[in-house]
CSV table of C-alpha atoms in Angstrom, one decimal:
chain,number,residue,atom,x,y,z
A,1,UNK,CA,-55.0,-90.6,26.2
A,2,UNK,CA,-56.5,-87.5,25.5
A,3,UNK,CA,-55.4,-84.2,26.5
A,4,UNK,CA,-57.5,-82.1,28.9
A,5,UNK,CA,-58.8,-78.6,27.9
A,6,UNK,CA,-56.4,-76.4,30.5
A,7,UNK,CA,-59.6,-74.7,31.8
A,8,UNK,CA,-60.8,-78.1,33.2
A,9,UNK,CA,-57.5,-79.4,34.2
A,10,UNK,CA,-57.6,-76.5,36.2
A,11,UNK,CA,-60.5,-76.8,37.4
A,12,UNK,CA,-60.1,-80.4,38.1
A,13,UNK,CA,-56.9,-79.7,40.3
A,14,UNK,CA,-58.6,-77.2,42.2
A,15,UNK,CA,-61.5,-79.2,43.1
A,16,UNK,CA,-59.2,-81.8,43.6
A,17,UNK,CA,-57.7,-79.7,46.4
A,18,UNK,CA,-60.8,-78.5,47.5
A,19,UNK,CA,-61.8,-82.2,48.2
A,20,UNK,CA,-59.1,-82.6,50.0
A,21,UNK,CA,-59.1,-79.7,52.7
A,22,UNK,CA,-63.0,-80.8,52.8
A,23,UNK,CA,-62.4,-84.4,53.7
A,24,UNK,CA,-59.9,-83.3,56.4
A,25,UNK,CA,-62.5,-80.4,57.9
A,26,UNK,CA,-64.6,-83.0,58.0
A,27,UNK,CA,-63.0,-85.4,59.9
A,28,UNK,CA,-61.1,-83.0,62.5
A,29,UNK,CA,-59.1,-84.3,64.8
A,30,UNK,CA,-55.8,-84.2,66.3
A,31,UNK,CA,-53.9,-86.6,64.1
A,32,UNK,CA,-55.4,-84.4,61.0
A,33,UNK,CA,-51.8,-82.3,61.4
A,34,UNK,CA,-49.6,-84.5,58.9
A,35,UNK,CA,-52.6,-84.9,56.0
A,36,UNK,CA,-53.4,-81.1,56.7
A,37,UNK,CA,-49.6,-80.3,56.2
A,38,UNK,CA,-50.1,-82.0,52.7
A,39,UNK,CA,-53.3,-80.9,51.3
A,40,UNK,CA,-52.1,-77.0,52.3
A,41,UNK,CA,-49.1,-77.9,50.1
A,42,UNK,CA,-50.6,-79.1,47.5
A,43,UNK,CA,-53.1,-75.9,47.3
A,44,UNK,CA,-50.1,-73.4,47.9
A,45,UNK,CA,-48.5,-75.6,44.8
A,46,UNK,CA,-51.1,-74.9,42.9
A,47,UNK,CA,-51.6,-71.2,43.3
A,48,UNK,CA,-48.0,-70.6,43.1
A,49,UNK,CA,-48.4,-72.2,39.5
A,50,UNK,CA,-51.7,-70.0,38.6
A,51,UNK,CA,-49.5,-66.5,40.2
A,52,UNK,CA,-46.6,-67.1,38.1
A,53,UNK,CA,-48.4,-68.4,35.1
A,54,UNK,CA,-51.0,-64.8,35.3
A,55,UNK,CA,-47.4,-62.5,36.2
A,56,UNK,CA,-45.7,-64.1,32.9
A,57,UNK,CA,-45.8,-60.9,30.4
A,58,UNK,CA,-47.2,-62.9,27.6
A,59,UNK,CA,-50.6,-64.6,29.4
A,60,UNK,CA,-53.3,-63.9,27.2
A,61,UNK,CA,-55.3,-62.9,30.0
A,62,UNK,CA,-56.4,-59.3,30.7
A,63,UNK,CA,-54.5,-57.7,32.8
A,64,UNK,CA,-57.3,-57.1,35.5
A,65,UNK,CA,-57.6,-61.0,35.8
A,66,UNK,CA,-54.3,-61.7,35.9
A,67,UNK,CA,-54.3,-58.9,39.3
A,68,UNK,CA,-57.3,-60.5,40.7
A,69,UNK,CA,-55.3,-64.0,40.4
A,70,UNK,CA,-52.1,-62.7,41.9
A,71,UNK,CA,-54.5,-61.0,44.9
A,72,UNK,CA,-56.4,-64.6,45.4
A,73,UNK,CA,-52.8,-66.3,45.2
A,74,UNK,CA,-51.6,-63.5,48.2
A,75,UNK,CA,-54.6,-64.2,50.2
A,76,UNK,CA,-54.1,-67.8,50.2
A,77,UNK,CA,-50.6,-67.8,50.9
A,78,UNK,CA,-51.7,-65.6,54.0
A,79,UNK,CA,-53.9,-68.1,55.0
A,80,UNK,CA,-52.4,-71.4,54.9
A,81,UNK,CA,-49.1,-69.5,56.7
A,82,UNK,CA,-52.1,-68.5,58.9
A,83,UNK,CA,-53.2,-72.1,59.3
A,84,UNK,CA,-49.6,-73.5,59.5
A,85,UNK,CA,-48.0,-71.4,61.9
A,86,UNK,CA,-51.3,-72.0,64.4
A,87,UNK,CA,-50.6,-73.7,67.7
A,88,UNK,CA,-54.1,-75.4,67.4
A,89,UNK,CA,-55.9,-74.4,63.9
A,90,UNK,CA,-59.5,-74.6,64.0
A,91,UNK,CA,-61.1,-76.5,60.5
A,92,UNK,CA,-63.2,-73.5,60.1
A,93,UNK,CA,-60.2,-71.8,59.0
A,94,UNK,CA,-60.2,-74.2,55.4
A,95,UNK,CA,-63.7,-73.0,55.3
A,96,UNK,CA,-62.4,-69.9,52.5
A,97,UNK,CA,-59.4,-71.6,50.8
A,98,UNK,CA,-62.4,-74.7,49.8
A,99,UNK,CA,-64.8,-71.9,48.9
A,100,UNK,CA,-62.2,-69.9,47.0
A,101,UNK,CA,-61.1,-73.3,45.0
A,102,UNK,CA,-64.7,-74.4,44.3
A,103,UNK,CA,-66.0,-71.1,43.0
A,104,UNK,CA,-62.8,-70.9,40.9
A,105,UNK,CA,-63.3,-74.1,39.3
A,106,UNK,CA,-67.0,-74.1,38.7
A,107,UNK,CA,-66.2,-70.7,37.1
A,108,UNK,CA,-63.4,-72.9,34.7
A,109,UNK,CA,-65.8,-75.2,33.8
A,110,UNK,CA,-68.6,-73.5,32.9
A,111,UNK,CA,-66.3,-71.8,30.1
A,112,UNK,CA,-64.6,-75.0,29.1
């Protein structure tokens, strides 16, 4: 098997998750909570990895990148806590962590 470029395994795990929150905006309804509860873990799991990759001292990464990841890794933390802790979350609310995910990845891939 051959071994991904990172840049487009990245980008193929975030559009991964972006698919995911999609598919579940999508098709909204009550009994979304339990495949909602996954797909926001599996985002958060994935940021978490990109925000302590970008803090490590020796990313190769400018350092202005690696702030701009850790601030889009705070922002959708806040978010899915948003989401999470809601009594009755609205699908709009997925609306910026798919947009945030897709932009991210097509930016990956069109440097891969």
């Amino acid at each position: 098997m051959a071994t991904k470029d990172p840049r487009e395994f990245e980008a193929t795990i975030l559009t991964r998750a972006a698919g995911q929150l999609q598919r579940i905006r999508d098709n909204w309804t009550n009994e979304t909570a339990s495949a909602l509860r996954d797909a926001l873990l599996y985002n958060r799991r994935i940021w978490t990895v990109f925000a302590a990759s970008a803090a490590e001292k020796e990313h190769p990464l400018p350092r202005e990148i690696k702030q701009n990841i850790a601030n889009l890794a705070i922002f959708i933390f806040k978010r899915t806590s948003e989401i999470e802790s809601s009594r009755e979350p609205a699908p709009q609310l997925l609306d910026t962590l798919i947009m945030i995910n897709r932009e991210i990845a097509a930016g990956l891939y069109s440097r891969g």
